[in-house]
């Protein structure tokens, strides 16, 4: 399995970064690179740092780390929507490289810390020194310009920013975005040429994705007026949990690079408190995204609701509640489990075992949960989850996602974060 993972990552290495998949995603993606760095730390730490440096070289002046950095060497049409659609050059403070204008969950500070801890050296301390101010600027972007709700959490302005693109969590806010599937006739989708259309978001989803980007692009990707006019404004439990974890990681990095850890710890505590205050529902006993346009929590119970477990300072009451939710038939976590957790509540009528983030199991959300279980001292559950992840990849290969019941591999067959997180899970038994 280790060999398969290394070969997958080597095959996806592209001069200064790793592509998530040669076919489906041939550019550089933000949170993929963080997960990839975690795995590379076990085999090629120099590449792990290169991966992160390349991504942060495309950071915008306002601190945002774009969710896609386009490879200028690829032909037009190698991904949709490509650089010509995003037109990042319209924005003030965009880098020279063509990028998207969106973000993804800020898992990079935690990844940088794990890479250093796994392979500490003079070079890793230098790398942390170089990344630290950039990671701090990334946090400032989220807690400053993206605090559109004014409650101390960051807002996402597109489902792609959550990383869980077509999660049922986004159905209600997406339904309010005016769009017509027919507009997709003017474009050529790249994903459905490489993956089964029945496993991917629909054309209507895509029409809405495109409409939301167009609205943001019209504002030249400036965040100032979003609160008044943008069609999609949501506080996501995963993005905000990652934001809090990043402050904890930055406190540790600060101590290594000679900066002040205290302010990071204070900010971490404030983020956790805001998350509990704004996104936790004591009635359902889980976390939900908050739709800022309606002021309501989104009722769908998806794997997003479990993600705050990655916060080491999550209060005991919420830890208990999230564990109860994870161990319920909705997600099936246990010390002896056949399959990792699905991306959506198995008992929900809109659970779709084959379609992308609407049911299939993914390695990254399970890996995050595994880390959370260890942080909250549940070695029994962490071991059960670890075994189920190993079994999944042993049988299905390094696929992008998996059928939550049969474990059959779906999407890209050689997917980088599945390979890299497998290396991490293998190493830390
Ligand atoms: C849009 C690269 C990315 C992941 C996301 C995943 C998928 C893109 C797409 O692929 O999103 O960003 O084209 O579907 O949903 O989490 O980062 O692997």
Coordinates of C-alpha atoms and ligand atoms in Angstrom, one line a residue:
X1 CA 0.0 0.0 0.0
X2 CA 2.9 2.3 0.8
X3 CA 4.4 1.6 -2.7
X4 CA 1.0 2.3 -4.3
X5 CA 0.7 5.6 -2.5
X6 CA 4.3 6.7 -3.3
X7 CA 3.8 5.8 -7.0
X8 CA 0.6 7.7 -7.1
X9 CA 2.1 10.8 -5.6
X10 CA 5.2 10.6 -7.9
X11 CA 3.1 10.2 -11.0
X12 CA 1.1 13.3 -10.0
X13 CA 4.1 15.5 -9.2
X14 CA 4.4 18.3 -11.7
X15 CA 7.7 20.2 -11.5
X16 CA 6.8 22.3 -8.4
X17 CA 3.5 21.0 -7.1
X18 CA 1.3 17.9 -7.1
X19 CA -1.9 17.7 -9.2
X20 CA -4.9 16.2 -7.4
X21 CA -5.5 14.0 -10.5
X22 CA -3.9 14.0 -13.9
X23 CA -7.2 13.7 -15.7
X24 CA -9.9 15.5 -13.6
X25 CA -7.8 18.2 -11.8
X26 CA -4.6 18.9 -13.7
X27 CA -3.8 22.2 -11.9
X28 CA -2.9 22.9 -8.2
X29 CA -5.7 23.0 -5.6
X30 CA -5.3 24.7 -2.3
X31 CA -6.5 22.2 0.4
X32 CA -5.4 19.3 -1.7
X33 CA -1.8 20.7 -1.4
X34 CA -2.1 20.8 2.3
X35 CA -3.2 17.2 2.6
X36 CA -0.6 16.2 0.0
X37 CA 2.2 17.9 2.0
X38 CA 1.2 15.9 5.1
X39 CA 1.8 12.6 3.2
X40 CA 4.9 13.9 1.4
X41 CA 6.5 14.6 4.8
X42 CA 6.7 10.8 5.3
X43 CA 8.6 10.2 2.1
X44 CA 10.0 13.4 0.6
X45 CA 9.9 16.3 3.0
X46 CA 11.6 18.7 0.6
X47 CA 8.7 18.2 -1.8
X48 CA 6.2 18.8 1.0
X49 CA 7.7 22.2 1.6
X50 CA 7.9 22.9 -2.1
X51 CA 4.2 22.1 -2.5
X52 CA 3.3 24.6 0.2
X53 CA 5.7 27.3 -1.0
X54 CA 4.4 27.0 -4.6
X55 CA 0.8 27.4 -3.4
X56 CA 1.6 30.4 -1.2
X57 CA 3.6 32.1 -4.0
X58 CA 0.1 32.6 -5.5
X59 CA -1.3 34.2 -2.4
X60 CA -3.2 37.5 -3.1
X61 CA -2.2 40.8 -1.5
X62 CA -5.3 40.6 0.7
X63 CA -4.1 37.3 2.1
X64 CA -6.4 34.9 0.3
X65 CA -4.9 31.7 -0.9
X66 CA -6.7 30.9 -4.1
X67 CA -8.4 27.5 -4.4
X68 CA -6.9 26.8 -7.8
X69 CA -3.5 27.9 -9.2
X70 CA -3.5 27.3 -12.9
X71 CA -0.6 25.7 -14.7
X72 CA 0.1 28.1 -17.7
X73 CA 1.6 25.2 -19.6
X74 CA -1.7 23.4 -20.1
X75 CA -3.9 23.9 -23.1
X76 CA -7.2 25.8 -22.9
X77 CA -10.0 23.5 -22.0
X78 CA -8.0 21.2 -19.7
X79 CA -10.3 22.1 -16.8
X80 CA -13.6 23.9 -16.6
X81 CA -13.9 26.6 -15.4
X82 CA -10.4 27.5 -16.6
X83 CA -8.3 30.7 -16.2
X84 CA -10.1 32.6 -18.9
X85 CA -13.4 32.2 -17.0
X86 CA -11.9 33.3 -13.6
X87 CA -10.0 36.2 -15.2
X88 CA -8.2 36.8 -11.9
X89 CA -6.2 39.7 -13.4
X90 CA -9.3 41.9 -13.0
X91 CA -8.7 42.0 -9.2
X92 CA -6.5 44.4 -7.4
X93 CA -3.7 42.5 -5.6
X94 CA -4.0 39.2 -7.6
X95 CA -0.7 37.5 -8.2
X96 CA 1.0 37.2 -11.6
X97 CA -0.1 33.6 -11.9
X98 CA -3.7 33.0 -13.1
X99 CA -5.8 31.7 -10.2
X100 CA -9.4 31.3 -9.1
X101 CA -10.8 34.0 -6.8
X102 CA -12.1 31.6 -4.1
X103 CA -10.6 30.0 -1.1
X104 CA -10.8 26.5 0.4
X105 CA -10.7 25.4 4.1
X106 CA -7.5 26.8 5.7
X107 CA -5.9 23.5 6.6
X108 CA -2.4 24.7 5.6
X109 CA -1.0 25.9 9.0
X110 CA -1.9 22.6 10.6
X111 CA -0.3 20.8 7.6
X112 CA 2.9 22.8 7.9
X113 CA 3.1 22.0 11.5
X114 CA 2.6 18.3 10.9
X115 CA 5.3 18.3 8.1
X116 CA 7.8 20.0 10.5
X117 CA 6.9 17.7 13.4
X118 CA 7.3 14.6 11.2
X119 CA 10.7 15.7 9.7
X120 CA 12.2 18.5 11.8
X121 CA 15.5 19.9 10.4
X122 CA 17.2 23.2 9.8
X123 CA 15.4 23.3 6.5
X124 CA 12.0 22.8 8.1
X125 CA 12.6 25.7 10.5
X126 CA 13.6 27.9 7.6
X127 CA 10.4 26.8 5.7
X128 CA 8.3 27.6 8.7
X129 CA 9.9 31.0 9.0
X130 CA 9.1 31.7 5.3
X131 CA 5.5 30.5 5.6
X132 CA 4.6 32.0 9.0
X133 CA 3.8 35.6 7.8
X134 CA 1.8 34.2 4.9
X135 CA -0.2 31.9 7.1
X136 CA -0.9 34.8 9.4
X137 CA -2.1 36.9 6.4
X138 CA -4.3 34.0 5.3
X139 CA -6.0 34.0 8.8
X140 CA -6.4 37.7 8.7
X141 CA -8.2 37.5 5.4
X142 CA -10.7 35.0 6.8
X143 CA -11.3 36.8 10.1
X144 CA -11.2 40.3 8.6
X145 CA -12.7 40.5 5.2
X146 CA -14.7 37.4 5.4
X147 CA -16.4 38.0 8.7
X148 CA -19.5 39.1 6.8
X149 CA -21.9 38.0 9.6
X150 CA -20.0 40.1 12.2
X151 CA -19.9 37.3 14.7
X152 CA -16.3 36.3 14.6
X153 CA -16.6 33.5 12.0
X154 CA -15.6 33.4 8.3
X155 CA -18.2 33.3 5.6
X156 CA -17.9 31.2 2.4
X157 CA -19.3 32.8 -0.8
X158 CA -19.4 29.6 -3.0
X159 CA -20.0 25.9 -2.3
X160 CA -16.5 25.2 -3.8
X161 CA -15.0 27.1 -0.9
X162 CA -16.2 24.4 1.5
X163 CA -14.4 21.7 -0.5
X164 CA -17.6 19.7 -0.3
X165 CA -19.0 21.1 -3.5
X166 CA -22.4 19.6 -3.9
X167 CA -23.1 18.6 -0.3
X168 CA -26.8 18.5 0.6
X169 CA -25.8 21.2 3.1
X170 CA -25.8 23.7 0.2
X171 CA -29.1 22.7 -1.4
X172 CA -31.2 25.3 0.4
X173 CA -29.0 28.3 -0.3
X174 CA -28.2 27.0 -3.8
X175 CA -31.9 26.8 -4.6
X176 CA -32.2 30.6 -4.1
X177 CA -29.5 31.3 -6.7
X178 CA -31.2 32.2 -10.0
X179 CA -29.8 29.9 -12.8
X180 CA -30.9 27.9 -15.8
X181 CA -29.2 24.6 -16.6
X182 CA -29.5 25.5 -20.3
X183 CA -26.6 28.1 -19.8
X184 CA -24.3 25.1 -19.6
X185 CA -24.8 24.5 -23.4
X186 CA -22.4 27.4 -23.9
X187 CA -19.7 25.6 -22.0
X188 CA -17.9 22.3 -22.1
X189 CA -17.8 20.6 -18.8
X190 CA -14.4 18.8 -18.3
X191 CA -15.4 16.6 -15.4
X192 CA -18.1 14.6 -17.1
X193 CA -15.6 13.7 -19.9
X194 CA -13.5 11.9 -17.3
X195 CA -16.0 10.7 -14.7
X196 CA -19.5 9.2 -14.8
X197 CA -22.0 12.1 -14.9
X198 CA -24.2 10.2 -12.4
X199 CA -21.4 10.5 -9.9
X200 CA -20.9 14.3 -10.4
X201 CA -22.8 17.5 -9.7
X202 CA -25.7 18.1 -12.1
X203 CA -25.8 20.7 -14.9
X204 CA -28.1 22.8 -12.8
X205 CA -25.6 22.8 -10.0
X206 CA -22.9 23.9 -12.4
X207 CA -25.1 26.7 -13.8
X208 CA -25.4 28.0 -10.3
X209 CA -21.7 27.6 -9.6
X210 CA -21.0 29.6 -12.6
X211 CA -23.6 32.3 -11.8
X212 CA -22.1 32.8 -8.3
X213 CA -18.6 33.1 -9.7
X214 CA -19.8 35.6 -12.3
X215 CA -21.4 37.7 -9.5
X216 CA -18.1 37.7 -7.5
X217 CA -16.0 38.4 -10.6
X218 CA -18.2 41.4 -11.4
X219 CA -17.1 42.9 -8.1
X220 CA -13.5 42.1 -9.1
X221 CA -13.4 39.6 -6.2
X222 CA -13.6 42.4 -3.7
X223 CA -15.4 41.4 -0.5
X224 CA -16.6 44.9 0.7
X225 CA -20.1 44.8 -0.7
X226 CA -20.7 41.0 -0.6
X227 CA -22.9 41.2 2.5
X228 CA -25.5 43.2 0.6
X229 CA -25.7 41.6 -2.8
X230 CA -23.9 38.2 -3.1
X231 CA -26.2 35.2 -3.8
X232 CA -24.4 32.7 -1.5
X233 CA -23.3 33.6 2.0
X234 CA -22.8 30.8 4.5
X235 CA -20.8 30.1 7.7
X236 CA -19.4 26.6 7.3
X237 CA -18.5 24.4 10.3
X238 CA -15.5 22.8 8.5
X239 CA -14.0 26.1 7.2
X240 CA -14.3 27.6 10.7
X241 CA -13.1 24.6 12.5
X242 CA -10.0 24.6 10.2
X243 CA -9.6 28.3 11.0
X244 CA -9.5 27.6 14.7
X245 CA -7.1 24.6 14.3
X246 CA -4.9 26.9 12.2
X247 CA -4.5 29.3 15.1
X248 CA -3.5 26.4 17.4
X249 CA -0.9 25.4 14.8
X250 CA 0.3 28.9 14.4
X251 CA 0.9 29.2 18.2
X252 CA 3.2 26.2 17.9
X253 CA 4.9 27.6 14.8
X254 CA 5.3 31.0 16.4
X255 CA 7.3 29.4 19.2
X256 CA 9.7 27.9 16.7
X257 CA 10.2 31.0 14.6
X258 CA 10.5 33.4 17.5
X259 CA 7.1 35.0 17.3
X260 CA 4.4 35.4 20.0
X261 CA 2.2 32.3 20.5
X262 CA -0.2 34.1 22.9
X263 CA -2.3 36.0 20.4
X264 CA -2.8 32.9 18.3
X265 CA -4.1 31.0 21.4
X266 CA -6.5 33.9 22.1
X267 CA -7.8 33.9 18.6
X268 CA -8.2 30.1 18.6
X269 CA -10.3 30.4 21.8
X270 CA -12.5 33.1 20.2
X271 CA -13.1 31.1 17.1
X272 CA -14.1 28.0 19.1
X273 CA -16.5 30.0 21.2
X274 CA -18.1 31.7 18.1
X275 CA -18.4 28.3 16.4
X276 CA -20.2 26.8 19.4
X277 CA -22.4 29.9 19.8
X278 CA -23.4 30.3 16.1
X279 CA -23.3 26.9 14.5
X280 CA -24.1 24.4 17.2
X281 CA -27.7 23.3 17.6
X282 CA -28.5 21.8 21.0
X283 CA -31.7 20.2 19.6
X284 CA -30.0 18.1 16.9
X285 CA -26.8 17.8 18.9
X286 CA -24.6 18.6 15.9
X287 CA -23.1 21.6 14.0
X288 CA -24.8 23.1 11.0
X289 CA -23.9 25.7 8.5
X290 CA -25.5 29.1 9.0
X291 CA -27.2 30.7 6.0
X292 CA -26.5 34.4 6.4
X293 CA -29.1 35.3 3.9
X294 CA -31.9 33.8 5.9
X295 CA -30.3 33.9 9.3
X296 CA -31.1 30.2 9.8
X297 CA -29.1 27.1 10.4
X298 CA -29.3 24.6 7.5
X299 CA -31.0 21.5 8.8
X300 CA -29.2 18.8 6.7
X301 CA -27.0 16.5 8.8
X302 CA -23.9 16.1 6.8
X303 CA -20.3 15.1 7.7
X304 CA -19.6 18.9 7.9
X305 CA -21.4 18.9 11.2
X306 CA -18.8 16.5 12.7
X307 CA -15.7 18.5 11.7
X308 CA -15.5 20.7 14.7
X309 CA -14.1 17.7 16.5
X310 CA -10.7 18.6 15.1
X311 CA -10.7 21.6 17.5
X312 CA -8.6 20.6 20.5
X313 CA -10.5 23.0 22.7
X314 CA -14.0 22.0 21.7
X315 CA -16.0 22.0 25.0
X316 CA -16.8 18.6 26.5
X317 CA -20.6 18.9 25.9
X318 CA -20.1 19.4 22.1
X319 CA -17.5 16.6 22.0
X320 CA -20.0 14.2 23.5
X321 CA -22.7 15.4 21.1
X322 CA -20.6 15.1 18.0
X323 CA -19.4 11.7 19.0
X324 CA -23.0 10.6 19.6
X325 CA -23.9 11.9 16.1
X326 CA -20.8 10.2 14.5
X327 CA -21.6 6.9 16.2
X328 CA -25.3 7.0 15.3
X329 CA -26.6 5.0 12.3
X330 CA -26.4 8.2 10.4
X331 CA -22.6 7.9 10.2
X332 CA -21.7 4.5 11.8
X333 CA -18.5 5.3 13.6
X334 CA -17.4 2.5 16.0
X335 CA -14.4 0.7 17.4
X336 CA -15.2 -2.1 14.9
X337 CA -16.6 -0.7 11.7
X338 CA -16.7 -2.0 8.1
X339 CA -16.5 1.2 6.2
X340 CA -15.4 4.8 6.9
X341 CA -18.0 7.5 7.4
X342 CA -20.1 8.6 4.4
X343 CA -20.2 12.3 3.5
X344 CA -23.9 12.5 4.2
X345 CA -26.4 11.1 6.7
X346 CA -27.1 7.5 5.6
X347 CA -30.6 7.6 6.8
X348 CA -31.6 10.8 4.9
X349 CA -34.0 10.4 2.0
X350 CA -31.5 12.4 -0.2
X351 CA -28.5 10.2 0.6
X352 CA -26.9 9.2 -2.8
X353 CA -24.2 6.6 -2.4
X354 CA -22.6 7.3 -5.8
X355 CA -22.8 11.0 -6.1
X356 CA -19.7 12.9 -5.1
X357 CA -20.3 14.7 -1.7
X358 CA -23.9 13.5 -1.3
X359 CA -23.0 10.1 0.2
X360 CA -19.7 8.6 -0.9
X361 CA -16.8 8.2 1.6
X362 CA -13.8 10.4 1.2
X363 CA -10.4 10.0 2.7
X364 CA -9.9 13.6 3.8
X365 CA -13.0 14.1 6.0
X366 CA -12.3 10.7 7.6
X367 CA -8.7 11.6 8.2
X368 CA -9.7 14.9 9.8
X369 CA -12.1 13.0 12.1
X370 CA -9.4 10.4 12.9
X371 CA -7.1 13.3 14.0
X372 CA -10.0 14.7 16.0
X373 CA -10.6 11.4 17.8
X374 CA -7.0 11.2 18.8
X375 CA -7.0 14.8 20.0
X376 CA -10.0 14.0 22.2
X377 CA -8.5 10.8 23.6
X378 CA -10.7 8.2 21.9
X379 CA -8.1 5.7 20.7
X380 CA -10.7 3.0 20.5
X381 CA -12.8 4.9 17.9
X382 CA -9.7 6.2 16.2
X383 CA -8.4 2.6 15.8
X384 CA -11.7 1.5 14.3
X385 CA -11.8 4.3 11.9
X386 CA -8.1 3.8 10.9
X387 CA -8.7 0.1 10.2
X388 CA -11.7 0.9 8.0
X389 CA -9.7 3.5 6.0
X390 CA -6.8 1.1 5.4
X391 CA -9.2 -1.6 4.3
X392 CA -11.0 0.8 2.0
X393 CA -7.8 1.8 0.1
X394 CA -6.4 -1.8 0.2
X395 CA -9.5 -3.0 -1.7
X396 CA -10.4 0.0 -3.7
X397 CA -7.0 1.6 -4.5
X398 CA -6.2 5.4 -4.3
X399 CA -9.5 6.5 -5.7
X400 CA -11.0 9.9 -5.2
X401 CA -14.0 8.7 -3.3
X402 CA -15.7 5.4 -2.5
X403 CA -19.1 3.8 -2.4
X404 CA -20.0 4.0 1.3
X405 CA -21.4 0.4 1.4
X406 CA -19.4 -1.7 -1.1
X407 CA -16.2 0.3 -0.8
X408 CA -16.0 0.4 -4.7
X409 CA -13.6 3.1 -5.9
X410 CA -15.2 6.1 -7.7
X411 CA -14.0 9.2 -9.5
X412 CA -10.3 9.6 -10.3
X413 CA -8.5 6.2 -9.8
X414 CA -5.1 7.9 -8.9
X415 CA -6.1 10.7 -6.5
X416 CA -3.3 12.4 -4.6
X417 CA -4.9 13.1 -1.2
X418 CA -6.1 9.6 -0.9
X419 CA -2.5 8.4 -1.4
X420 CA -0.9 11.0 0.9
X421 CA -3.3 10.6 3.8
X422 CA -3.0 6.9 3.5
X423 CA 0.8 7.3 4.1
X424 CA 0.0 9.3 7.2
X425 CA -2.5 6.8 8.5
X426 CA -0.1 3.9 7.8
X427 CA 2.7 5.7 9.7
X428 CA 0.8 6.6 12.8
X429 CA -0.9 3.4 13.8
Ligands
LIG1 C1 -13.8 22.4 -7.8 C2 -9.5 19.0 -6.4 C3 -10.9 19.5 -5.9 C4 -11.1 19.3 -4.4 C5 -12.5 19.6 -4.0 C6 -13.4 18.7 -4.8 C7 -13.2 19.0 -6.3 C8 -13.4 20.9 -7.9 C9 -14.2 20.2 -9.0 O1 -11.9 18.7 -6.7 O2 -13.6 20.3 -6.6 O3 -12.9 23.0 -6.9 O4 -13.9 20.5 -10.2 O5 -15.2 19.4 -8.7 O6 -14.8 18.8 -4.5 O7 -12.7 19.3 -2.6 O8 -10.3 20.2 -3.7 O9 -9.3 17.7 -5.9

